[in-house]
GROMACS .gro file of C-alpha atoms in nm:
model
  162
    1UNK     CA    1   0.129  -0.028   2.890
    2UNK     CA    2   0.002   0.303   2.921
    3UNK     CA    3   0.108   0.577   2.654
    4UNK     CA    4   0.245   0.974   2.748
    5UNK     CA    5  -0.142   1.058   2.642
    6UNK     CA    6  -0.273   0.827   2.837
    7UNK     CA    7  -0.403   0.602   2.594
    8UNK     CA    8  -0.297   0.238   2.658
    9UNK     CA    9  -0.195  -0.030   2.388
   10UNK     CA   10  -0.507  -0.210   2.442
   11UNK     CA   11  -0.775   0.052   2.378
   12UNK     CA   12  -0.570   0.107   2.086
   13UNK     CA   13  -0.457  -0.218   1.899
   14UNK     CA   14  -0.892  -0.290   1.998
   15UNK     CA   15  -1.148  -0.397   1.782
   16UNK     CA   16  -1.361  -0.149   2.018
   17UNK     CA   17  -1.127   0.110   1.846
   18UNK     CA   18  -1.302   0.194   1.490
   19UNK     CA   19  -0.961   0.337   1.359
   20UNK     CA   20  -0.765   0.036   1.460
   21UNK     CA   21  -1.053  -0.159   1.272
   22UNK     CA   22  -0.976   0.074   0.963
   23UNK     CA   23  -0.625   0.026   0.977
   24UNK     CA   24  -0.698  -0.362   1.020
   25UNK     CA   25  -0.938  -0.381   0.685
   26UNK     CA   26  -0.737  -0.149   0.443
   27UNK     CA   27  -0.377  -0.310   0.500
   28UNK     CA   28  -0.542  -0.662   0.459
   29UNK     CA   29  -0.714  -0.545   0.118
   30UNK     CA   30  -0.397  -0.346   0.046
   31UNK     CA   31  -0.244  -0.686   0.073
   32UNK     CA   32  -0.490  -0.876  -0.099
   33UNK     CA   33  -0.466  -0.648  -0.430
   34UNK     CA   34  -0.058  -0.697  -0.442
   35UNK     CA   35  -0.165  -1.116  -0.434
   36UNK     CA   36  -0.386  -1.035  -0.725
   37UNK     CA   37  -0.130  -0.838  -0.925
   38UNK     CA   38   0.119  -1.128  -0.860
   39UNK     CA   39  -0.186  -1.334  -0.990
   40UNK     CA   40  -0.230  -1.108  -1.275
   41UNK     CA   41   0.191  -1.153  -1.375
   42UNK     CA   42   0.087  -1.540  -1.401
   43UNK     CA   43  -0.186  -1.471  -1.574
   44UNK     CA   44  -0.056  -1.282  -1.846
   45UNK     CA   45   0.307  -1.521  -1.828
   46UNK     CA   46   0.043  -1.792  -1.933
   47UNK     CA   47  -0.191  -1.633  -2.230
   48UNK     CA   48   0.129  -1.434  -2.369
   49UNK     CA   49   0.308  -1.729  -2.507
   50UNK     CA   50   0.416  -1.916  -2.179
   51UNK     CA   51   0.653  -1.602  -2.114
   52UNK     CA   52   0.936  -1.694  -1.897
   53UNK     CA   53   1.138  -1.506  -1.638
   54UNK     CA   54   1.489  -1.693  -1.613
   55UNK     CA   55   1.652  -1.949  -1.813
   56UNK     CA   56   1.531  -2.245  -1.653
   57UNK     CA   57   1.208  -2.144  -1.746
   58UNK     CA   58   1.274  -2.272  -2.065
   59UNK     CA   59   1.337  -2.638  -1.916
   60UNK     CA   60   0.891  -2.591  -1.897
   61UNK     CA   61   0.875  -2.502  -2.272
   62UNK     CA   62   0.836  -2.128  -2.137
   63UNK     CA   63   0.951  -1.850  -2.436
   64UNK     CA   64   1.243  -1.635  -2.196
   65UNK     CA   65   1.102  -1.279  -2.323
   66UNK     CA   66   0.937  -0.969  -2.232
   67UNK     CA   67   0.595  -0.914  -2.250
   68UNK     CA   68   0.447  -0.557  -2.255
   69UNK     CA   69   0.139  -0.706  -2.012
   70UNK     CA   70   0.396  -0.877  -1.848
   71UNK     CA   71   0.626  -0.580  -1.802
   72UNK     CA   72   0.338  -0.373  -1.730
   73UNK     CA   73   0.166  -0.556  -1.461
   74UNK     CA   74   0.517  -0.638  -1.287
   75UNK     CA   75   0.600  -0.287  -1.270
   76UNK     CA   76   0.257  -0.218  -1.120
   77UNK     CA   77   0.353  -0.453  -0.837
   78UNK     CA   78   0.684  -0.324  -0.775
   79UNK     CA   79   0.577   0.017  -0.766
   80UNK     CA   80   0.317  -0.162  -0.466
   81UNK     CA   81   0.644  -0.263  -0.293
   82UNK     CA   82   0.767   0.128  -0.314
   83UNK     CA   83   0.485   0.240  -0.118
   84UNK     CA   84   0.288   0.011   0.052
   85UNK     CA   85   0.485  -0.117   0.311
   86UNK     CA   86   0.549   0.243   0.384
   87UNK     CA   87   0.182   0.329   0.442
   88UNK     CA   88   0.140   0.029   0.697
   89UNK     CA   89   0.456   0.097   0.884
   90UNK     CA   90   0.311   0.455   0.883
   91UNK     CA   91  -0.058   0.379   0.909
   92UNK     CA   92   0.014   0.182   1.212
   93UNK     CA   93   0.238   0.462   1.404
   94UNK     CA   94  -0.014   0.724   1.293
   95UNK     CA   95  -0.311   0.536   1.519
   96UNK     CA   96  -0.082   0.619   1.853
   97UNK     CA   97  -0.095   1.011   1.768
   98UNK     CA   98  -0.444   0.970   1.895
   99UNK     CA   99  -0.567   1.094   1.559
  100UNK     CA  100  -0.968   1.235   1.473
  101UNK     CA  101  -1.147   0.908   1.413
  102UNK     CA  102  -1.308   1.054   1.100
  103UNK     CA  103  -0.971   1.175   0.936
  104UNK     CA  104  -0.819   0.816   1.003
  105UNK     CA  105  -1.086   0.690   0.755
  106UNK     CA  106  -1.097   0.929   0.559
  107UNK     CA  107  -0.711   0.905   0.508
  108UNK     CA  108  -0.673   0.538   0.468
  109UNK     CA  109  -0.970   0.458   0.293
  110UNK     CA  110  -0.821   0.725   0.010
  111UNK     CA  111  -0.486   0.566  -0.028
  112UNK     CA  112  -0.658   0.228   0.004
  113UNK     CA  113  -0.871   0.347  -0.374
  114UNK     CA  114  -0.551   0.528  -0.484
  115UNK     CA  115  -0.382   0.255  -0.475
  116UNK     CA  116  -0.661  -0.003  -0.654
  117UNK     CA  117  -0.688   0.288  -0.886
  118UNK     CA  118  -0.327   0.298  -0.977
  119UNK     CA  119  -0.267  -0.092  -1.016
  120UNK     CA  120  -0.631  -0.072  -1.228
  121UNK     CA  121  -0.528   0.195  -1.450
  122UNK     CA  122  -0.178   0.044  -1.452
  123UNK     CA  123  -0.254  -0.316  -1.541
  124UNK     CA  124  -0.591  -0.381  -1.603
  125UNK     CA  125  -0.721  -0.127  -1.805
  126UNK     CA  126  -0.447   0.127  -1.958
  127UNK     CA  127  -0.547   0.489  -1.856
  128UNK     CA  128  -0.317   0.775  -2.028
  129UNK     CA  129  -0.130   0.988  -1.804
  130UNK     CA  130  -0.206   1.131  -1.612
  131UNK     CA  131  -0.465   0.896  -1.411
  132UNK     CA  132  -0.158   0.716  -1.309
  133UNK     CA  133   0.004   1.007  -1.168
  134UNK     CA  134  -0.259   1.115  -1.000
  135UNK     CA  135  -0.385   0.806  -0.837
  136UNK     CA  136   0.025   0.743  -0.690
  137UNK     CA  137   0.071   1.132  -0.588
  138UNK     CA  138  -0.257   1.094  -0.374
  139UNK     CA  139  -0.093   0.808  -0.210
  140UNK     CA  140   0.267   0.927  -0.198
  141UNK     CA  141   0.059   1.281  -0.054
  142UNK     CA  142  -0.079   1.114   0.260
  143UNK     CA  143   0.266   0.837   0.289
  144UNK     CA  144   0.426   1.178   0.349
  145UNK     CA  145   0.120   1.345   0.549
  146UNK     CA  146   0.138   1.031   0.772
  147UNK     CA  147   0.528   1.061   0.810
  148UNK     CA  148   0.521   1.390   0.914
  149UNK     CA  149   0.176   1.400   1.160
  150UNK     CA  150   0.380   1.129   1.308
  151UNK     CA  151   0.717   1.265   1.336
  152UNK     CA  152   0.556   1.607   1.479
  153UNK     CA  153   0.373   1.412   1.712
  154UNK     CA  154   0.678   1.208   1.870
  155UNK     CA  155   0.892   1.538   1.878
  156UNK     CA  156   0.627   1.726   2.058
  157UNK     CA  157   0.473   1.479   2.317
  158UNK     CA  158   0.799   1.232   2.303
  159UNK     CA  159   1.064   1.540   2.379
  160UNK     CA  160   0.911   1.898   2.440
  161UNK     CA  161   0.650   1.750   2.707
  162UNK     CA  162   0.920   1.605   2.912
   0.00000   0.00000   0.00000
């Protein structure tokens, strides 16, 4: 299948493609850090008094509370889900654009640490604000840089070239 550009599918979903390789290693370490937050939740839902979730919890001698490492960790994963799947729906659609090799690293590599950095200073080792912010604006920054590269892209090549 060969692209408007040129480009076909296979030279760029390659492993002969070093920004398809990119893409490949940050969303499966992306992936791999929301595991360890949900291993985190279990983790502290064990050491803080066997805190539960739901009322049959209780049936396993769980306490049904909140826990503030609980609470904090979970919301650390859930604000994963609000922007990761994003960046690899994104990520992905941004490699067809036929992007600068360099800036595709560059790019994905820093939301790749923004993110570590936000679940770190989120749930592993409390940071004041505004390390938080920071660490999710850089990655809400280039979700929305991705977006729109993209979207300029399409509109261009997809409907002003024809």
């Amino acid at each position: 299948m060969q692209t408007n550009n040129g480009t076909s599918a296979n030279d760029i979903l390659s492993l002969d493609n070093p920004a398809f390789c990119t893409y490949v290693i940050c969303c499966c370490l992306l992936i791999l850090k929301m595991m360890g937050l949900v291993l985190l939740t279990i983790f502290h839902r064990q050491t803080n008094k066997q805190v539960g979730i739901s009322e049959e919890d209780a049936r396993f001698g769980m306490e049904v509370a909140l826990h503030p490492n609980v609470e904090r960790t979970r919301r650390a994963f859930l604000n994963d889900l609000e922007n990761i799947p994003a960046f690899l729906f994104l990520s992905f659609a941004y490699l067809w654009t036929r992007p600068i090799s360099t800036l595709v690293h560059v790019v994905y590599y820093a939301f790749l640490v923004a993110r570590a950095l936000h679940s770190f200073v989120y749930a592993v080792y409390v940071v004041p604000q505004p390390a938080r912010a920071i660490c999710f604006a850089i990655g809400f920054i280039i979700n929305g840089y991705l977006a729109a590269h993209t979207a300029i892209y399409v509109f261009i090549v997809g409907y002003l070239k024809k």
